[in-house]
mmCIF file of C-alpha atoms in Angstrom:
data_model
loop_
_atom_site.group_PDB
_atom_site.id
_atom_site.type_symbol
_atom_site.label_atom_id
_atom_site.label_comp_id
_atom_site.label_asym_id
_atom_site.label_seq_id
_atom_site.Cartn_x
_atom_site.Cartn_y
_atom_site.Cartn_z
ATOM 1 C CA MET A 1 -7.795 -21.758 51.597
ATOM 2 C CA THR A 2 -4.667 -20.278 50.493
ATOM 3 C CA THR A 3 -1.367 -21.542 50.850
ATOM 4 C CA ARG A 4 1.792 -20.028 51.897
ATOM 5 C CA GLU A 5 3.238 -19.887 48.519
ATOM 6 C CA GLU A 6 0.284 -18.405 46.848
ATOM 7 C CA HIS A 7 1.201 -15.232 48.737
ATOM 8 C CA HIS A 8 4.891 -15.226 48.235
ATOM 9 C CA ARG A 9 6.273 -12.891 46.017
ATOM 10 C CA HIS A 10 9.565 -14.016 44.580
ATOM 11 C CA ARG A 11 12.526 -11.953 44.339
ATOM 12 C CA TRP A 12 14.569 -13.534 41.653
ATOM 13 C CA GLN A 13 18.006 -13.014 41.931
ATOM 14 C CA VAL A 14 20.549 -14.095 38.651
ATOM 15 C CA ALA A 15 22.401 -17.320 39.420
ATOM 16 C CA SER A 16 24.285 -17.348 35.985
ATOM 17 C CA SER A 17 23.718 -16.357 32.293
ATOM 18 C CA HIS A 18 24.742 -17.657 29.089
ATOM 19 C CA GLN A 19 25.445 -16.274 25.619
ATOM 20 C CA VAL A 20 23.711 -18.459 23.185
ATOM 21 C CA SER A 21 23.165 -18.025 19.279
ATOM 22 C CA GLU A 22 19.637 -17.009 19.543
ATOM 23 C CA GLY A 23 20.360 -14.362 22.506
ATOM 24 C CA MET A 24 21.227 -14.736 26.053
ATOM 25 C CA VAL A 25 19.772 -17.588 28.926
ATOM 26 C CA VAL A 26 19.606 -16.275 32.273
ATOM 27 C CA TYR A 27 18.889 -18.796 35.282
ATOM 28 C CA GLN A 28 17.535 -17.119 38.179
ATOM 29 C CA ARG A 29 16.772 -18.099 41.830
ATOM 30 C CA CYS A 30 14.431 -17.327 44.502
ATOM 31 C CA ASP A 31 15.215 -17.255 48.712
ATOM 32 C CA CYS A 32 12.329 -19.669 48.749
ATOM 33 C CA GLY A 33 13.807 -22.391 46.574
ATOM 34 C CA HIS A 34 12.182 -21.583 43.584
ATOM 35 C CA TRP A 35 14.351 -21.361 40.330
ATOM 36 C CA ARG A 36 13.228 -20.201 36.798
ATOM 37 C CA ILE A 37 15.078 -19.833 33.122
ATOM 38 C CA ALA A 38 14.502 -16.464 31.213
ATOM 39 C CA SER A 39 15.666 -15.816 27.744
ATOM 40 C CA THR A 40 16.314 -12.158 25.731
ATOM 41 C CA PRO A 41 16.739 -12.154 21.931
ATOM 42 C CA ALA A 42 20.265 -11.594 20.659
ATOM 43 C CA TYR A 43 19.316 -7.401 20.989
ATOM 44 C CA PRO A 44 18.746 -7.145 24.639
ATOM 45 C CA VAL A 45 17.658 -4.086 24.060
ATOM 46 C CA ALA A 46 14.344 -4.653 23.657
ATOM 47 C CA TYR A 47 14.378 -6.072 27.150
ATOM 48 C CA PRO A 48 16.461 -3.249 29.386
ATOM 49 C CA ASP A 49 15.329 -4.415 32.654
ATOM 50 C CA VAL A 50 16.486 -8.393 32.030
ATOM 51 C CA ALA A 51 19.648 -6.723 30.621
ATOM 52 C CA GLU A 52 20.111 -4.642 33.467
ATOM 53 C CA SER A 53 19.665 -7.659 35.992
ATOM 54 C CA ILE A 54 22.321 -9.639 33.883
ATOM 55 C CA GLY A 55 25.021 -6.924 34.243
ATOM 56 C CA ALA A 56 24.600 -6.278 37.666
#
């Protein structure tokens, strides 16, 4: 049997982001209450999808 959480597709929204010496740390949350932390290198061009979400 599967749980409801296994069928949930998270919709991550940026809660905050912080510039650090290694690049950028991004705190993201989903409406379901889950959180995650993402990071980008010092040059976010390598990850344009993350860089765009930070600028939004």
